XYZ file of C-alpha atoms in Angstrom:
575
model
C 0.100 -0.427 0.246
C 3.040 2.712 -0.042
C 2.880 5.371 -2.092
C 6.456 5.955 -2.664
C 7.678 3.752 -5.749
C 11.116 2.041 -4.912
C 14.288 2.597 -6.299
C 15.122 0.500 -9.536
C 17.569 0.753 -12.797
C 16.043 -0.607 -16.027
C 17.305 -2.086 -18.800
C 15.297 -1.144 -22.093
C 15.913 -3.885 -25.109
C 16.159 -2.155 -28.447
C 18.358 -4.386 -30.392
C 16.550 -7.036 -32.802
C 16.322 -7.668 -36.378
C 12.778 -6.901 -36.880
C 12.228 -9.852 -39.294
C 8.682 -10.035 -39.449
C 9.083 -5.800 -40.224
C 11.107 -6.237 -43.257
C 14.203 -5.009 -40.965
C 13.052 -1.837 -40.275
C 14.199 -0.002 -36.908
C 11.298 -1.061 -34.972
C 11.903 1.249 -31.798
C 12.100 4.266 -34.294
C 8.382 3.414 -35.261
C 6.318 6.038 -34.352
C 2.996 5.560 -32.443
C 0.639 8.169 -31.367
C 3.211 11.069 -32.115
C 6.052 9.051 -29.904
C 8.848 6.720 -31.327
C 8.460 3.589 -29.437
C 11.962 3.369 -27.480
C 10.381 6.545 -26.371
C 7.356 5.084 -24.599
C 9.369 2.555 -23.118
C 11.493 5.110 -21.680
C 8.678 7.615 -20.824
C 7.465 4.329 -19.084
C 10.910 3.585 -16.681
C 11.629 7.537 -16.510
C 11.505 6.984 -12.527
C 14.424 4.549 -12.583
C 17.610 5.446 -11.070
C 19.577 4.655 -14.040
C 18.323 3.252 -17.506
C 20.179 1.395 -19.692
C 19.343 1.333 -23.743
C 20.673 -1.901 -25.389
C 21.124 -1.803 -29.298
C 22.645 0.008 -32.423
C 23.238 3.763 -31.945
C 20.340 6.080 -32.134
C 19.267 9.608 -30.346
C 18.480 9.262 -26.848
C 18.476 11.535 -23.733
C 21.737 12.326 -22.730
C 21.365 10.736 -19.192
C 20.820 7.593 -20.396
C 23.114 4.723 -20.730
C 23.737 2.661 -23.863
C 25.335 -0.869 -24.269
C 25.417 -3.421 -27.498
C 24.896 -7.492 -26.924
C 27.703 -9.336 -28.547
C 27.534 -10.954 -31.161
C 24.622 -8.030 -32.297
C 21.316 -9.523 -32.666
C 21.955 -12.652 -30.424
C 18.843 -12.334 -28.420
C 17.409 -10.713 -25.409
C 19.222 -12.892 -22.544
C 22.422 -11.949 -24.498
C 20.980 -8.056 -24.089
C 20.086 -8.437 -20.798
C 23.498 -9.688 -20.197
C 25.046 -6.289 -21.798
C 22.705 -4.005 -19.858
C 23.347 -5.298 -16.626
C 27.442 -5.323 -17.404
C 26.613 -1.408 -18.075
C 24.926 -0.757 -15.073
C 27.787 -3.043 -13.067
C 30.173 -0.389 -14.920
C 28.589 2.464 -13.366
C 28.248 0.815 -9.745
C 24.740 -0.028 -9.864
C 24.158 -3.589 -8.576
C 21.702 -3.136 -5.531
C 18.207 -2.498 -6.507
C 15.572 -4.275 -8.775
C 15.795 -3.685 -12.293
C 13.022 -3.546 -14.538
C 13.665 -5.348 -18.122
C 11.019 -4.361 -21.113
C 11.535 -4.589 -24.468
C 10.673 -1.609 -26.756
C 8.249 -2.850 -28.584
C 5.353 -2.155 -26.572
C 3.226 0.763 -27.755
C 1.098 0.797 -24.438
C 3.888 0.745 -21.893
C 3.713 3.084 -19.090
C 5.011 4.150 -15.730
C 1.779 2.555 -14.391
C 2.362 -0.921 -15.195
C 5.938 -0.450 -14.220
C 4.944 0.953 -10.613
C 2.518 -2.042 -10.368
C 5.418 -4.676 -11.123
C 7.505 -3.426 -8.424
C 4.800 -3.124 -5.971
C 4.242 -6.798 -6.593
C 7.695 -7.596 -6.445
C 7.944 -5.707 -2.994
C 4.718 -7.028 -1.687
C 5.173 -10.707 -2.768
C 8.688 -11.060 -1.902
C 8.882 -13.080 -5.061
C 12.226 -13.091 -6.935
C 10.508 -11.896 -10.282
C 7.503 -10.597 -11.367
C 6.302 -10.361 -15.025
C 3.030 -9.235 -16.878
C 0.824 -10.989 -18.475
C -2.112 -10.152 -20.735
C -5.672 -10.122 -20.310
C -5.838 -13.794 -21.471
C -2.682 -14.925 -19.313
C -0.515 -14.989 -21.629
C 3.205 -13.863 -20.263
C 5.034 -11.284 -21.222
C 8.241 -12.032 -20.583
C 9.970 -8.861 -21.683
C 8.107 -6.705 -19.140
C 9.128 -7.719 -15.669
C 10.759 -6.579 -12.449
C 13.659 -8.604 -11.155
C 15.617 -8.446 -7.668
C 19.242 -8.318 -8.310
C 19.818 -11.907 -7.251
C 17.367 -13.336 -9.472
C 19.542 -11.791 -12.261
C 22.426 -14.139 -11.628
C 21.159 -16.860 -13.873
C 20.989 -14.129 -16.657
C 24.375 -13.111 -16.276
C 25.297 -16.919 -16.392
C 23.251 -17.902 -19.192
C 24.770 -20.259 -22.096
C 24.219 -18.689 -25.518
C 21.311 -19.147 -26.673
C 18.847 -19.287 -23.833
C 15.765 -18.028 -23.489
C 14.142 -15.666 -20.795
C 11.624 -18.162 -20.286
C 14.362 -21.088 -19.682
C 15.787 -18.408 -16.835
C 13.014 -17.720 -15.031
C 13.636 -18.266 -10.991
C 11.558 -20.383 -8.947
C 8.872 -18.390 -7.280
C 8.538 -15.958 -10.298
C 4.530 -14.824 -10.309
C 2.920 -12.788 -13.368
C 0.523 -9.694 -12.902
C -2.453 -9.445 -15.243
C -2.086 -5.681 -16.828
C -3.566 -4.348 -19.676
C -1.877 -3.070 -22.055
C 0.619 -5.541 -22.797
C 1.021 -6.460 -26.275
C 3.910 -6.096 -28.319
C 4.544 -4.985 -31.973
C 6.003 -7.712 -34.311
C 3.985 -7.428 -37.516
C 3.214 -4.620 -39.896
C -0.760 -5.469 -39.023
C 0.462 -5.421 -35.336
C 2.432 -1.907 -35.782
C -1.166 -0.582 -38.313
C -3.066 -1.898 -34.906
C -1.130 0.024 -32.122
C -1.450 3.197 -34.433
C -5.280 2.967 -34.843
C -5.572 2.451 -30.969
C -3.605 5.185 -30.155
C -5.398 7.447 -32.652
C -8.519 7.222 -30.548
C -6.978 7.481 -27.279
C -6.065 4.630 -24.502
C -8.314 2.274 -22.766
C -10.099 2.685 -19.989
C -7.574 0.680 -18.051
C -4.492 2.083 -19.811
C -6.323 5.556 -18.741
C -6.382 4.847 -15.249
C -2.694 3.587 -15.132
C -1.724 6.968 -17.023
C -3.687 8.915 -14.059
C -2.542 6.926 -11.266
C 1.186 7.447 -12.674
C 0.511 10.833 -13.651
C -0.949 12.773 -10.357
C 1.237 13.285 -7.787
C -0.958 12.588 -4.202
C -2.229 15.485 -1.498
C -0.230 16.597 1.072
C -0.812 14.618 4.228
C -2.469 16.444 6.816
C -3.357 15.441 10.725
C -7.183 15.653 11.520
C -9.507 14.557 14.306
C -10.217 10.606 13.625
C -13.763 11.071 14.148
C -13.937 14.020 11.233
C -11.699 11.866 8.426
C -14.506 10.584 6.040
C -13.661 10.318 2.598
C -10.046 10.526 2.989
C -7.077 8.114 2.925
C -4.450 6.866 5.732
C -1.371 8.927 4.495
C 0.863 6.964 7.679
C -0.034 4.083 9.525
C -2.917 3.698 12.388
C -0.991 2.488 15.472
C -2.549 1.605 18.682
C -2.385 4.161 21.451
C -3.797 1.933 23.736
C -4.232 -1.984 23.963
C -7.854 -3.447 23.345
C -9.616 -4.514 25.677
C -7.820 -2.165 27.858
C -8.946 -4.203 30.538
C -9.888 -7.636 31.695
C -13.443 -7.899 30.872
C -16.548 -10.360 30.945
C -17.553 -11.433 27.387
C -20.664 -13.353 28.490
C -23.137 -13.178 31.454
C -22.412 -14.914 33.996
C -19.990 -15.402 37.450
C -16.638 -13.765 37.692
C -14.966 -16.422 40.096
C -11.560 -16.559 42.240
C -9.789 -19.343 43.012
C -10.792 -22.976 42.372
C -14.072 -24.095 42.609
C -16.565 -24.860 43.767
C -17.368 -21.074 44.943
C -19.479 -19.153 47.065
C -21.523 -16.595 45.262
C -21.087 -13.212 47.263
C -21.936 -9.535 46.632
C -23.833 -7.566 44.184
C -23.686 -7.925 40.420
C -20.514 -6.435 38.612
C -22.688 -4.349 35.625
C -20.452 -3.191 33.029
C -19.061 0.733 32.996
C -18.800 0.484 37.182
C -15.804 -0.445 38.928
C -17.011 0.515 42.340
C -17.184 -3.200 43.653
C -15.415 -5.117 46.514
C -12.673 -7.391 45.735
C -13.113 -11.167 45.507
C -11.179 -14.060 47.534
C -10.278 -17.245 47.132
C -13.524 -19.619 46.889
C -15.675 -16.716 45.910
C -17.859 -15.522 42.659
C -19.947 -12.720 41.630
C -22.492 -12.309 38.833
C -21.213 -10.310 36.236
C -22.530 -8.829 32.863
C -21.042 -9.171 29.379
C -18.266 -6.336 29.320
C -17.704 -5.336 32.799
C -14.429 -5.456 33.917
C -13.359 -8.622 35.681
C -13.157 -7.481 39.977
C -9.976 -7.646 41.637
C -9.152 -10.925 42.772
C -11.206 -12.781 40.251
C -9.460 -14.957 37.798
C -11.738 -15.369 34.800
C -15.419 -15.460 33.706
C -17.803 -18.297 33.518
C -21.058 -17.801 31.391
C -24.463 -18.985 32.735
C -24.696 -22.041 30.437
C -22.064 -23.794 32.274
C -22.342 -23.431 35.962
C -25.212 -24.801 38.400
C -25.854 -22.462 41.157
C -27.600 -24.326 44.411
C -28.511 -21.599 46.705
C -25.162 -19.691 47.142
C -23.123 -22.529 46.617
C -21.549 -22.292 42.387
C -19.994 -25.020 40.427
C -19.111 -25.217 36.748
C -19.804 -28.093 34.220
C -17.039 -27.530 32.037
C -13.050 -27.758 32.697
C -11.243 -24.565 33.211
C -13.490 -22.718 30.995
C -12.266 -19.096 30.423
C -14.752 -16.542 29.426
C -13.046 -13.291 29.926
C -11.675 -11.079 27.056
C -7.690 -10.741 28.245
C -6.735 -6.942 28.119
C -4.519 -6.462 24.665
C -5.994 -9.808 23.388
C -7.339 -8.033 20.145
C -3.976 -5.669 19.893
C -1.547 -4.258 22.200
C -0.395 -0.639 22.745
C 1.714 0.347 19.467
C 0.185 -2.397 17.229
C -0.302 -1.219 13.417
C -4.205 -1.771 13.112
C -4.355 -0.243 9.318
C -1.681 0.398 6.681
C -1.082 3.849 4.717
C -2.996 3.575 1.967
C -6.385 2.546 3.566
C -9.518 4.451 3.303
C -10.135 6.151 6.815
C -13.656 4.488 6.753
C -16.091 3.653 9.541
C -14.276 0.604 10.000
C -10.803 2.334 10.578
C -12.824 5.432 12.734
C -14.389 2.703 14.941
C -10.847 0.799 15.361
C -9.100 4.509 15.980
C -11.825 5.056 18.485
C -11.524 2.040 20.362
C -7.557 2.463 20.388
C -8.105 5.723 22.178
C -6.459 7.093 18.437
C -7.234 10.982 18.388
C -5.959 12.414 15.156
C -5.081 10.308 12.016
C -2.691 11.157 9.190
C -4.560 11.720 6.358
C -4.542 13.067 2.637
C -8.485 14.359 1.762
C -11.006 14.419 1.153
C -10.486 15.273 -2.328
C -12.309 19.017 -2.756
C -14.017 19.061 -6.493
C -15.739 22.166 -8.423
C -18.805 21.143 -10.920
C -19.620 23.158 -13.912
C -22.149 22.575 -16.307
C -21.427 24.071 -19.934
C -23.347 24.778 -23.026
C -25.553 27.576 -24.251
C -28.100 25.558 -25.025
C -28.366 23.664 -21.765
C -30.320 25.604 -19.055
C -28.941 25.001 -15.696
C -31.744 26.600 -13.597
C -34.985 25.015 -14.855
C -36.481 25.030 -11.529
C -39.501 26.691 -12.252
C -42.618 26.191 -14.361
C -42.349 28.367 -17.267
C -41.106 26.462 -20.495
C -37.794 26.390 -21.496
C -36.420 28.471 -24.671
C -36.896 26.723 -27.490
C -33.508 25.442 -28.774
C -32.408 24.546 -24.897
C -32.876 21.590 -22.707
C -32.518 21.001 -18.907
C -29.173 19.938 -17.202
C -29.735 16.759 -16.272
C -26.139 15.414 -16.033
C -25.091 17.265 -12.996
C -27.268 15.757 -10.434
C -26.528 12.428 -11.276
C -22.448 13.274 -11.649
C -22.441 14.793 -8.511
C -24.327 11.766 -6.338
C -21.399 9.502 -8.162
C -18.761 11.697 -6.934
C -20.256 11.867 -3.608
C -20.165 8.000 -3.906
C -16.543 7.838 -4.229
C -16.032 10.360 -1.133
C -15.638 13.439 -3.102
C -16.636 16.899 -1.295
C -18.560 18.518 -4.285
C -19.523 22.211 -4.709
C -21.615 23.695 -7.780
C -19.026 25.647 -9.809
C -21.824 27.283 -11.854
C -22.518 26.996 -15.342
C -19.903 27.728 -18.187
C -21.266 29.984 -21.454
C -19.347 28.931 -24.817
C -16.187 31.368 -24.333
C -12.807 30.641 -23.872
C -12.794 33.210 -20.806
C -15.533 31.555 -19.120
C -13.551 28.002 -19.301
C -10.041 30.049 -18.326
C -11.800 31.496 -14.949
C -13.208 27.969 -13.890
C -10.002 26.432 -14.642
C -7.850 29.045 -11.988
C -10.506 28.499 -9.187
C -9.569 26.454 -5.928
C -10.012 22.990 -6.075
C -8.508 19.707 -5.851
C -10.322 18.764 -9.151
C -12.276 20.692 -11.376
C -15.315 18.573 -13.123
C -16.721 20.217 -16.655
C -19.428 18.534 -18.468
C -19.604 19.241 -21.806
C -17.213 21.274 -24.554
C -14.937 18.098 -24.769
C -15.444 17.605 -27.868
C -13.933 19.276 -31.715
C -16.745 21.337 -32.303
C -16.845 25.216 -32.919
C -18.304 25.793 -29.229
C -16.410 23.755 -27.465
C -13.756 25.616 -26.312
C -12.138 23.643 -23.098
C -9.058 22.603 -24.974
C -8.509 26.039 -25.852
C -8.713 26.813 -22.126
C -6.167 23.871 -21.100
C -3.693 25.296 -23.692
C -3.859 29.076 -22.899
C -3.254 27.742 -18.904
C -0.438 25.572 -19.966
C -1.990 22.953 -18.777
C -0.840 19.378 -19.250
C -2.934 17.039 -21.161
C -2.929 13.735 -19.644
C -6.135 11.589 -21.188
C -7.256 13.577 -24.605
C -9.814 10.872 -25.390
C -10.863 7.531 -24.700
C -11.743 3.851 -26.523
C -15.055 3.899 -24.705
C -18.745 4.411 -25.689
C -20.502 6.471 -24.804
C -18.457 9.213 -23.124
C -15.117 8.753 -25.472
C -14.441 12.643 -25.795
C -13.186 12.447 -22.376
C -10.627 14.827 -21.299
C -7.900 14.635 -18.435
C -5.403 17.344 -17.607
C -3.138 18.991 -15.037
C -3.119 22.738 -14.317
C 0.243 24.027 -13.832
C -1.444 24.685 -9.919
C -1.739 20.929 -9.521
C -5.385 21.165 -9.846
C -6.832 18.282 -11.808
C -8.972 18.821 -14.760
C -11.764 15.698 -15.873
C -13.625 16.940 -18.869
C -17.102 14.725 -19.478
C -19.049 14.395 -22.414
C -22.447 16.667 -22.225
C -24.460 13.915 -22.820
C -25.864 12.535 -19.261
C -25.073 8.765 -20.084
C -21.426 10.305 -21.201
C -21.194 12.117 -18.288
C -22.193 9.156 -15.909
C -20.054 7.140 -17.716
C -16.772 9.032 -17.615
C -17.213 9.844 -14.265
C -17.651 6.179 -13.330
C -14.848 5.084 -15.028
C -12.219 7.065 -14.491
C -12.777 8.840 -10.881
C -11.835 6.422 -9.112
C -8.361 6.245 -10.535
C -8.252 10.046 -10.305
C -8.789 9.764 -6.419
C -6.909 6.846 -5.682
C -3.599 9.053 -6.853
C -4.783 12.281 -5.097
C -5.244 10.153 -2.047
C -2.141 7.681 -2.227
C -4.546 4.435 -2.212
C -3.448 1.301 -4.004
C -6.131 0.364 -6.774
C -8.670 -2.287 -5.811
C -9.015 -5.199 -7.549
C -12.151 -4.756 -9.825
C -15.036 -6.589 -9.281
C -16.224 -8.534 -12.428
C -19.618 -9.344 -12.985
C -21.136 -12.522 -15.116
C -23.380 -10.768 -17.865
C -26.010 -12.331 -19.700
C -25.309 -12.349 -23.571
C -22.306 -10.416 -23.178
C -20.791 -11.199 -26.346
C -23.752 -9.517 -27.753
C -23.053 -6.474 -25.775
C -19.701 -5.979 -27.081
C -17.805 -3.313 -29.897
C -15.302 -4.198 -31.859
C -12.541 -1.881 -30.648
C -14.457 0.073 -27.975
C -15.069 -0.449 -24.690
C -18.994 -0.189 -23.554
C -20.443 1.455 -20.485
C -24.226 0.178 -19.739
C -26.533 -0.018 -16.901
C -26.998 -3.470 -15.351
C -29.087 -5.168 -12.824
C -28.698 -8.444 -11.397
C -31.439 -11.294 -12.836
C -31.505 -12.943 -9.551
C -29.657 -16.266 -10.515
C -26.314 -15.124 -9.925
C -25.752 -13.203 -13.361
C -26.659 -9.460 -14.549
C -28.676 -8.051 -17.592
C -27.748 -5.546 -19.305
C -29.842 -2.723 -20.909
C -28.659 -1.029 -24.225
C -30.337 0.962 -27.148
C -31.952 3.923 -25.412
C -29.873 7.024 -26.263
C -27.327 8.639 -24.241
C -28.955 12.085 -24.231
C -31.099 10.642 -21.044
C -30.547 8.262 -18.496
C -33.894 6.488 -19.068
C -31.946 3.344 -19.897
C -30.491 3.571 -16.299
C -33.957 3.411 -14.127
C -34.496 0.332 -12.268
C -30.951 -0.700 -12.486
C -28.322 -1.017 -9.441
C -25.309 -0.068 -11.301
C -23.149 0.510 -14.381
C -20.695 -2.450 -16.220
C -17.697 -1.819 -18.416
C -17.748 -4.397 -21.024
C -14.889 -4.497 -22.907
C -14.447 -5.124 -26.740
C -14.548 -8.310 -28.650
C -10.747 -7.870 -29.479
C -9.976 -8.064 -25.506
C -10.187 -11.116 -23.124
C -11.043 -8.670 -20.369
C -13.867 -9.537 -17.906
C -16.833 -7.334 -17.447
C -16.037 -4.561 -14.634
C -18.780 -3.350 -12.064
C -18.349 0.286 -11.721
C -20.939 1.373 -9.783
């Protein structure tokens, strides 16, 4: 659950013959306006040292270079050459990420996931696999010890033959490589319409730094994420207490019943001596002198004489049996949810170090949209009521985002620029994400020197979605103007944005068994549809009622993200 990425080195392989590409310089091929080699270098930009193994080419000055001997002798020889370059630079003590330069969708987020798995699993190496479970041996993270086999490998050995015992694989989207002209054409077509939702989430998580950590009263941390572990200030229970209604007893039995019952919350009772017993309520502190508590069901009371029907039964919750003082009760990166706040109270932790909550300003936009249409008067001809901000606000609230209505934006660049400079962690704009004459969001972002992180996504509806980072650090989320498009974009990307801003590690998706899912899939684009359980363990989707309203969502308990036919990924529940 750590937010800080570990120190690592990287080896980028860029020296293959590319026989199936007619011998072309594959790492120099352009996809989405970037060379494949640059995509690989961007993915390992956080490395301490980077070695590119292959022929001479234009590279950043800080990148080390090496060449396998003999040239074109395969990836194992190239990795060994990269290791030799790291050895010569005195870099031998940290994990090494190895990746090929023919991965058009490689990202820093994928690399971070591999390094996180290497740290959490304690395995010698972690490799990516695609949605169908096919291993990508040239996208992996190795411990320095595991790479010893590569250094000693015989000529012609394969990477697969050198996998260390205990190596694990992590399913990571976007790991397809480029081997043929068809692969390259496919990658270029995918890049032309933006990343898929899974890759867009990875981009967002890797590009956005977390908010500063703050200290808050533990009872007032709803919507935040722990920035430091929750540690117990006191043991729990703080005293020996009876776990059942019954009797507190001192010494060996039988016992003589004495004194008044011991009630929970009261300690003004006399001590017991050996041979004595007293009635005790659940949760009451064991009186001084008592050894243990016995439940009613396993005792017999004859007058004032008490005997037990079991042997050595002890129904006492001992002080510190749940946790001792100083125990780590929740790690950094966990939501400070109701359970965490409850445990903090029990452990007498009065303050928590957290990030968040994320504070957002939500704007509607478009001269054709009437934001305030609560009155009975008819809308002007050619205009429509704002039907998107309500459900978007509800979704933001469900993800713990504190949302303020920022007002409606007229179709002018100045209106959008003013909105983009308002103080907030997240600015959400509904509409103006297209390329029409009245869509001014991109122009405003350019005027404010914003960095576009996601410009379009392979999604229906909501494919025109935008994510940008302002110079101030504020995040901009631009949503499609139609209600279903706005809701889809919110459900798909807001959790990733809040993960990044709050330093929260992403959770595994909830996969659905969707009836007739093959019929609902699009060829290359992901799809968001309302879904409802069928009562027999599966879910049913509703499609085909348009995106200009939410009629298809009525009577449905959630939304599903449905992958295209080209993907082996499962159907994910979004909300």
